[in-house]
Amino acid sequence: MPLHRVAVVAPSPVSLFNLAIPELLFGKVEIDGGPGDEAVAGYEVVVCTPEPGPVATTGGLDLYVGRGLDAARDADTVLVAGTGQRYEPDPRTVAAVAQAAARGARIASICSGAFVLAEAGLLDGRSATTYWELAEELRRRYPALDLKGDVLYVQDGNVMTSSGYAAGIDLCLHIIRTDYGAAVANAVARQALVAPVRPGGQTQFTQTPLPAERGAVCADTRGWAMRNLDKPLTLTDLARHAGVSVRTLTRRFHAESGVSPLQWLLHQRIERAKELLETTTLAMDRVAEASGLGSADSLRTHVVRRTGLTPSAYRATFSRLAAAA
């Protein structure tokens, strides 16, 4: 039996890409069913719409959606997909989302789905984001929200919003990580051939995320570095692996990743440390060594800077070991 119900609301017209992301990623989550039992699905995903039947898409196709908004009544998470363009939220969807929030469901949106959340009053006084082309309109129409226009996604309490297109992937991976931990989320990312979990805009625990990677010239070197995070890698090591000069590596790396090689490397080390804190009982000096951060003092400095919590506090808050016991 799936443990978590997700209702994905399809507006009209709906972005097929937006709609596919939750089903693709949540559908790949499998969790331990217990001693002697097979793995079980972590989520049940249902697509619904205000008027069941053919739903227009932004690509000019019609998509048949058989479930109405009643699917949102007992969902643990209600996620509103976007259109990628301006549209007026359907009052029926707005009401269903408001009702779900009132009973305590987690509410999320991809792209222009944020307009539904804002119309329902869920973003008043909250931080939120949307697709960059629609950001100023969202700010103008709903001045009570705190727009974060330069992040992939934002979580403010039980409400989550993401920017457009591939940022929906980051949001869904963040939800999976929140529910089942970094190891499960990263396993899903590997299966889907997308980037591992990236921080978005959850102010109390993350900083601005790495930009989306825009090329593959340095992909092999990034993969090699990820497999060797426990080693003291230098710019020279990275350049030697890539078979180019340090100057060329830095230029290509920045063009593809939006940051310098060492900034990218530090980001990955901290993410590895967070995963180890969540999923192991390793001593702090061992976590620091395994993630390439060197010492327990260095680990503490970087984790506090990234999350606002000491490593011990982060482990106490996010450890998955107690839940698995």
CSV table of C-alpha atoms in Angstrom, one decimal:
chain,number,residue,atom,x,y,z
A,1,MET,CA,0.0,0.0,0.0
A,2,PRO,CA,1.5,3.4,-1.0
A,3,LEU,CA,2.4,5.5,2.0
A,4,HIS,CA,1.8,8.9,0.7
A,5,ARG,CA,-1.0,10.2,-1.6
A,6,VAL,CA,-0.2,12.9,-4.1
A,7,ALA,CA,-2.9,14.7,-6.1
A,8,VAL,CA,-1.5,16.5,-9.1
A,9,VAL,CA,-3.9,19.1,-10.4
A,10,ALA,CA,-3.9,19.8,-14.2
A,11,PRO,CA,-5.1,23.2,-15.2
A,12,SER,CA,-6.2,24.0,-18.7
A,13,PRO,CA,-4.1,24.3,-20.7
A,14,VAL,CA,-1.5,22.2,-18.9
A,15,SER,CA,2.2,21.8,-19.6
A,16,LEU,CA,2.8,18.2,-20.4
A,17,PHE,CA,6.3,18.5,-19.0
A,18,ASN,CA,5.0,19.9,-15.7
A,19,LEU,CA,2.5,17.1,-15.5
A,20,ALA,CA,5.0,14.3,-16.2
A,21,ILE,CA,7.5,15.3,-13.6
A,22,PRO,CA,5.6,14.2,-10.4
A,23,GLU,CA,4.5,10.9,-11.9
A,24,LEU,CA,8.0,10.2,-13.2
A,25,LEU,CA,9.9,10.9,-9.9
A,26,PHE,CA,7.4,10.0,-7.3
A,27,GLY,CA,6.6,6.8,-9.2
A,28,LYS,CA,10.3,5.7,-8.9
A,29,VAL,CA,10.3,5.8,-5.0
A,30,GLU,CA,10.5,2.4,-3.4
A,31,ILE,CA,11.0,1.9,0.3
A,32,ASP,CA,11.8,-1.0,2.5
A,33,GLY,CA,8.7,-3.0,3.2
A,34,GLY,CA,10.2,-4.5,6.4
A,35,PRO,CA,12.1,-7.7,7.2
A,36,GLY,CA,11.3,-10.4,4.7
A,37,ASP,CA,9.0,-8.1,2.7
A,38,GLU,CA,9.5,-6.7,-0.8
A,39,ALA,CA,10.0,-3.0,-1.4
A,40,VAL,CA,6.8,-1.0,-1.6
A,41,ALA,CA,5.9,2.2,-3.5
A,42,GLY,CA,6.4,5.3,-1.5
A,43,TYR,CA,3.7,7.3,-3.3
A,44,GLU,CA,0.4,7.0,-4.9
A,45,VAL,CA,0.0,9.7,-7.6
A,46,VAL,CA,-3.4,10.7,-9.0
A,47,VAL,CA,-3.8,13.3,-11.7
A,48,CYS,CA,-7.0,15.3,-11.4
A,49,THR,CA,-8.7,18.3,-13.0
A,50,PRO,CA,-11.8,20.5,-12.4
A,51,GLU,CA,-13.7,19.1,-15.4
A,52,PRO,CA,-12.8,15.4,-16.0
A,53,GLY,CA,-12.4,14.5,-19.6
A,54,PRO,CA,-10.2,16.1,-22.3
A,55,VAL,CA,-7.8,18.7,-21.0
A,56,ALA,CA,-6.0,21.1,-23.4
A,57,THR,CA,-2.2,21.2,-23.3
A,58,THR,CA,0.2,23.9,-24.2
A,59,GLY,CA,1.5,21.7,-27.0
A,60,GLY,CA,-1.8,21.7,-28.8
A,61,LEU,CA,-2.8,18.1,-27.7
A,62,ASP,CA,-5.7,17.0,-25.7
A,63,LEU,CA,-5.0,14.9,-22.6
A,64,TYR,CA,-7.7,12.7,-21.0
A,65,VAL,CA,-7.9,13.1,-17.2
A,66,GLY,CA,-10.6,11.0,-15.6
A,67,ARG,CA,-10.5,12.2,-12.0
A,68,GLY,CA,-12.1,15.3,-10.7
A,69,LEU,CA,-10.9,17.4,-7.8
A,70,ASP,CA,-12.4,15.0,-5.3
A,71,ALA,CA,-9.0,13.3,-5.6
A,72,ALA,CA,-7.5,16.2,-3.6
A,73,ARG,CA,-9.8,15.6,-0.6
A,74,ASP,CA,-7.8,12.9,1.0
A,75,ALA,CA,-4.4,13.6,-0.6
A,76,ASP,CA,-1.4,14.1,1.7
A,77,THR,CA,0.2,16.5,-0.9
A,78,VAL,CA,-1.7,18.6,-3.5
A,79,LEU,CA,0.6,19.7,-6.3
A,80,VAL,CA,-0.7,22.2,-8.9
A,81,ALA,CA,1.0,21.9,-12.3
A,82,GLY,CA,1.6,24.9,-14.4
A,83,THR,CA,0.9,26.1,-17.9
A,84,GLY,CA,4.1,28.0,-18.6
A,85,GLN,CA,2.0,31.0,-19.6
A,86,ARG,CA,-0.5,33.5,-18.2
A,87,TYR,CA,-3.9,32.2,-17.2
A,88,GLU,CA,-6.7,32.8,-14.8
A,89,PRO,CA,-6.9,30.2,-12.0
A,90,ASP,CA,-10.1,28.1,-12.1
A,91,PRO,CA,-12.2,29.0,-9.0
A,92,ARG,CA,-12.9,25.3,-8.4
A,93,THR,CA,-9.2,24.5,-8.2
A,94,VAL,CA,-8.6,27.5,-5.9
A,95,ALA,CA,-11.3,26.2,-3.6
A,96,ALA,CA,-10.0,22.6,-3.6
A,97,VAL,CA,-6.5,23.8,-2.8
A,98,ALA,CA,-7.7,26.1,0.0
A,99,GLN,CA,-9.7,23.2,1.5
A,100,ALA,CA,-6.8,20.8,1.3
A,101,ALA,CA,-4.5,23.4,3.1
A,102,ALA,CA,-7.2,24.0,5.8
A,103,ARG,CA,-7.2,20.3,6.7
A,104,GLY,CA,-3.3,20.2,6.9
A,105,ALA,CA,-2.3,18.8,3.5
A,106,ARG,CA,1.0,19.9,2.0
A,107,ILE,CA,0.5,22.2,-0.9
A,108,ALA,CA,3.0,22.7,-3.8
A,109,SER,CA,3.1,24.2,-7.2
A,110,ILE,CA,5.2,24.1,-10.3
A,111,CYS,CA,5.6,27.1,-12.6
A,112,SER,CA,2.4,29.2,-12.9
A,113,GLY,CA,0.7,26.9,-10.5
A,114,ALA,CA,1.8,29.5,-7.9
A,115,PHE,CA,-1.0,31.7,-9.1
A,116,VAL,CA,-3.6,29.2,-7.8
A,117,LEU,CA,-1.9,29.1,-4.4
A,118,ALA,CA,-1.8,32.9,-4.3
A,119,GLU,CA,-5.4,33.2,-5.3
A,120,ALA,CA,-6.3,30.8,-2.5
A,121,GLY,CA,-4.5,33.1,0.0
A,122,LEU,CA,-1.9,30.6,0.9
A,123,LEU,CA,1.0,32.8,-0.1
A,124,ASP,CA,0.1,35.9,1.9
A,125,GLY,CA,3.0,36.7,4.1
A,126,ARG,CA,5.0,33.7,2.7
A,127,SER,CA,8.1,33.4,0.5
A,128,ALA,CA,7.3,32.1,-2.9
A,129,THR,CA,8.6,31.8,-6.5
A,130,THR,CA,7.3,31.1,-10.0
A,131,TYR,CA,8.6,31.0,-13.6
A,132,TRP,CA,10.8,34.0,-14.1
A,133,GLU,CA,8.7,35.4,-17.0
A,134,LEU,CA,5.6,35.5,-14.7
A,135,ALA,CA,7.4,36.7,-11.6
A,136,GLU,CA,6.6,40.4,-11.8
A,137,GLU,CA,2.9,39.7,-12.6
A,138,LEU,CA,2.7,37.4,-9.6
A,139,ARG,CA,4.2,40.2,-7.4
A,140,ARG,CA,1.9,42.8,-8.9
A,141,ARG,CA,-1.3,40.7,-8.5
A,142,TYR,CA,-0.5,39.4,-5.0
A,143,PRO,CA,1.6,42.0,-3.2
A,144,ALA,CA,1.2,40.3,0.2
A,145,LEU,CA,3.6,37.5,-0.8
A,146,ASP,CA,7.4,37.7,-0.6
A,147,LEU,CA,8.6,36.9,-4.1
A,148,LYS,CA,12.0,35.1,-4.4
A,149,GLY,CA,12.7,35.4,-8.1
A,150,ASP,CA,16.2,33.9,-8.2
A,151,VAL,CA,15.7,30.5,-6.7
A,152,LEU,CA,14.6,27.1,-8.0
A,153,TYR,CA,12.0,26.5,-5.4
A,154,VAL,CA,10.9,27.8,-2.0
A,155,GLN,CA,9.5,26.0,1.0
A,156,ASP,CA,7.7,28.2,3.5
A,157,GLY,CA,6.0,26.1,6.2
A,158,ASN,CA,3.8,23.5,4.5
A,159,VAL,CA,3.6,25.4,1.2
A,160,MET,CA,6.1,24.9,-1.6
A,161,THR,CA,6.5,26.7,-4.9
A,162,SER,CA,8.9,26.2,-7.8
A,163,SER,CA,10.1,28.1,-10.8
A,164,GLY,CA,9.4,26.7,-14.3
A,165,TYR,CA,10.2,23.6,-16.3
A,166,ALA,CA,13.2,21.7,-14.8
A,167,ALA,CA,12.8,23.4,-11.4
A,168,GLY,CA,9.8,21.2,-10.9
A,169,ILE,CA,12.3,18.2,-10.9
A,170,ASP,CA,14.2,19.9,-8.1
A,171,LEU,CA,11.0,20.5,-6.1
A,172,CYS,CA,9.9,16.9,-6.4
A,173,LEU,CA,13.3,15.6,-5.4
A,174,HIS,CA,13.2,18.0,-2.4
A,175,ILE,CA,9.8,16.6,-1.4
A,176,ILE,CA,11.1,13.0,-1.7
A,177,ARG,CA,14.1,13.9,0.4
A,178,THR,CA,11.9,15.5,3.0
A,179,ASP,CA,9.7,12.4,3.2
A,180,TYR,CA,12.3,9.6,2.8
A,181,GLY,CA,15.8,11.1,3.1
A,182,ALA,CA,18.7,12.0,0.9
A,183,ALA,CA,19.7,8.4,-0.1
A,184,VAL,CA,16.2,7.7,-1.5
A,185,ALA,CA,16.0,11.0,-3.3
A,186,ASN,CA,19.5,10.6,-4.8
A,187,ALA,CA,18.6,7.0,-5.9
A,188,VAL,CA,15.5,8.4,-7.7
A,189,ALA,CA,17.7,11.1,-9.4
A,190,ARG,CA,20.1,8.5,-10.6
A,191,GLN,CA,17.3,6.3,-12.0
A,192,ALA,CA,15.8,9.3,-13.8
A,193,LEU,CA,19.2,10.5,-15.1
A,194,VAL,CA,18.8,14.0,-13.5
A,195,ALA,CA,21.0,16.0,-11.2
A,196,PRO,CA,21.0,15.0,-7.5
A,197,VAL,CA,19.0,16.9,-5.0
A,198,ARG,CA,19.8,20.6,-5.2
A,199,PRO,CA,18.9,23.2,-2.5
A,200,GLY,CA,16.3,25.7,-3.6
A,201,GLY,CA,15.2,28.5,-1.4
A,202,GLN,CA,14.3,27.1,2.0
A,203,THR,CA,15.9,30.0,3.8
A,204,GLN,CA,16.4,28.3,7.2
A,205,PHE,CA,18.3,25.3,5.8
A,206,THR,CA,19.7,26.3,2.3
A,207,GLN,CA,21.4,28.9,0.3
A,208,THR,CA,20.9,29.8,-3.4
A,209,PRO,CA,21.2,26.6,-5.4
A,210,LEU,CA,23.7,25.8,-8.1
A,211,PRO,CA,22.5,26.8,-11.5
A,212,ALA,CA,21.3,24.1,-13.9
A,213,GLU,CA,24.1,22.5,-15.8
A,214,ARG,CA,24.2,23.6,-19.4
A,215,GLY,CA,26.7,21.3,-21.1
A,216,ALA,CA,28.4,17.9,-20.9
A,217,VAL,CA,32.0,18.6,-21.8
A,218,CYS,CA,33.0,18.4,-18.1
A,219,ALA,CA,30.4,15.8,-17.2
A,220,ASP,CA,32.9,12.9,-16.9
A,221,THR,CA,35.1,15.0,-14.7
A,222,ARG,CA,32.2,15.9,-12.5
A,223,GLY,CA,31.2,12.3,-12.2
A,224,TRP,CA,34.8,11.3,-11.4
A,225,ALA,CA,34.9,14.0,-8.7
A,226,MET,CA,31.7,12.8,-7.2
A,227,ARG,CA,33.2,9.3,-6.8
A,228,ASN,CA,36.3,10.7,-5.2
A,229,LEU,CA,34.9,13.4,-2.8
A,230,ASP,CA,36.8,11.8,0.1
A,231,LYS,CA,40.1,12.7,-1.6
A,232,PRO,CA,41.8,16.1,-1.4
A,233,LEU,CA,41.1,17.1,-5.0
A,234,THR,CA,42.6,20.3,-6.4
A,235,LEU,CA,42.1,22.3,-9.5
A,236,THR,CA,45.1,20.6,-11.0
A,237,ASP,CA,43.6,17.2,-10.3
A,238,LEU,CA,40.4,18.1,-12.0
A,239,ALA,CA,42.2,19.6,-15.0
A,240,ARG,CA,44.4,16.6,-15.3
A,241,HIS,CA,41.4,14.3,-15.4
A,242,ALA,CA,39.7,16.5,-18.0
A,243,GLY,CA,42.9,16.6,-20.1
A,244,VAL,CA,42.9,20.4,-20.3
A,245,SER,CA,44.7,23.2,-18.6
A,246,VAL,CA,43.5,24.7,-15.3
A,247,ARG,CA,42.4,27.9,-17.2
A,248,THR,CA,40.5,25.9,-19.8
A,249,LEU,CA,38.8,23.7,-17.2
A,250,THR,CA,37.7,26.8,-15.2
A,251,ARG,CA,36.3,28.5,-18.2
A,252,ARG,CA,34.4,25.4,-19.4
A,253,PHE,CA,33.3,24.4,-15.9
A,254,HIS,CA,31.8,27.9,-15.3
A,255,ALA,CA,30.1,27.8,-18.7
A,256,GLU,CA,28.4,24.5,-17.9
A,257,SER,CA,27.7,24.8,-14.2
A,258,GLY,CA,27.5,28.5,-13.5
A,259,VAL,CA,30.1,28.3,-10.8
A,260,SER,CA,33.9,27.7,-10.5
A,261,PRO,CA,35.2,24.1,-10.1
A,262,LEU,CA,36.1,24.6,-6.5
A,263,GLN,CA,32.7,26.2,-5.7
A,264,TRP,CA,31.0,23.2,-7.3
A,265,LEU,CA,33.2,20.8,-5.4
A,266,LEU,CA,32.6,22.4,-2.0
A,267,HIS,CA,28.8,22.3,-2.7
A,268,GLN,CA,29.0,18.6,-3.4
A,269,ARG,CA,31.1,17.9,-0.4
A,270,ILE,CA,28.6,19.6,1.9
A,271,GLU,CA,25.7,17.7,0.3
A,272,ARG,CA,27.6,14.4,0.8
A,273,ALA,CA,28.2,15.3,4.5
A,274,LYS,CA,24.5,16.1,4.9
A,275,GLU,CA,23.6,12.7,3.4
A,276,LEU,CA,26.0,10.9,5.8
A,277,LEU,CA,24.6,12.8,8.8
A,278,GLU,CA,21.1,11.7,7.8
A,279,THR,CA,21.8,8.1,7.0
A,280,THR,CA,24.7,6.9,9.2
A,281,THR,CA,26.0,7.1,12.8
A,282,LEU,CA,29.5,7.9,11.7
A,283,ALA,CA,31.5,10.1,14.1
A,284,MET,CA,31.8,13.7,13.0
A,285,ASP,CA,35.5,13.4,12.0
A,286,ARG,CA,34.6,10.4,9.9
A,287,VAL,CA,31.8,12.3,8.2
A,288,ALA,CA,34.3,15.1,7.5
A,289,GLU,CA,36.8,12.7,6.0
A,290,ALA,CA,34.3,10.8,3.9
A,291,SER,CA,32.9,14.0,2.4
A,292,GLY,CA,36.3,15.6,1.9
A,293,LEU,CA,35.8,18.4,4.3
A,294,GLY,CA,38.9,17.4,6.3
A,295,SER,CA,38.1,17.9,10.0
A,296,ALA,CA,35.2,18.0,12.3
A,297,ASP,CA,35.8,21.8,12.8
A,298,SER,CA,35.6,22.3,9.0
A,299,LEU,CA,32.5,20.2,8.8
A,300,ARG,CA,30.8,22.2,11.5
A,301,THR,CA,31.7,25.5,9.8
A,302,HIS,CA,30.3,24.5,6.5
A,303,VAL,CA,27.2,22.8,7.7
A,304,VAL,CA,26.3,25.7,10.0
A,305,ARG,CA,26.8,28.1,7.1
A,306,ARG,CA,24.7,26.1,4.8
A,307,THR,CA,21.9,25.0,7.1
A,308,GLY,CA,22.0,27.2,10.2
A,309,LEU,CA,22.4,24.0,12.3
A,310,THR,CA,25.4,22.3,13.8
A,311,PRO,CA,26.1,18.8,12.4
A,312,SER,CA,24.8,17.2,15.6
A,313,ALA,CA,21.6,19.3,15.4
A,314,TYR,CA,21.2,18.6,11.7
A,315,ARG,CA,21.5,14.8,12.4
A,316,ALA,CA,19.0,15.0,15.3
A,317,THR,CA,16.6,16.8,13.0
A,318,PHE,CA,16.9,14.9,9.8
A,319,SER,CA,18.3,11.5,10.7
A,320,ARG,CA,16.3,8.6,9.0
A,321,LEU,CA,17.7,6.0,11.3
A,322,ALA,CA,15.1,6.4,14.0
A,323,ALA,CA,12.3,6.2,11.4
A,324,ALA,CA,13.8,3.0,10.0
A,325,ALA,CA,14.2,1.3,13.3
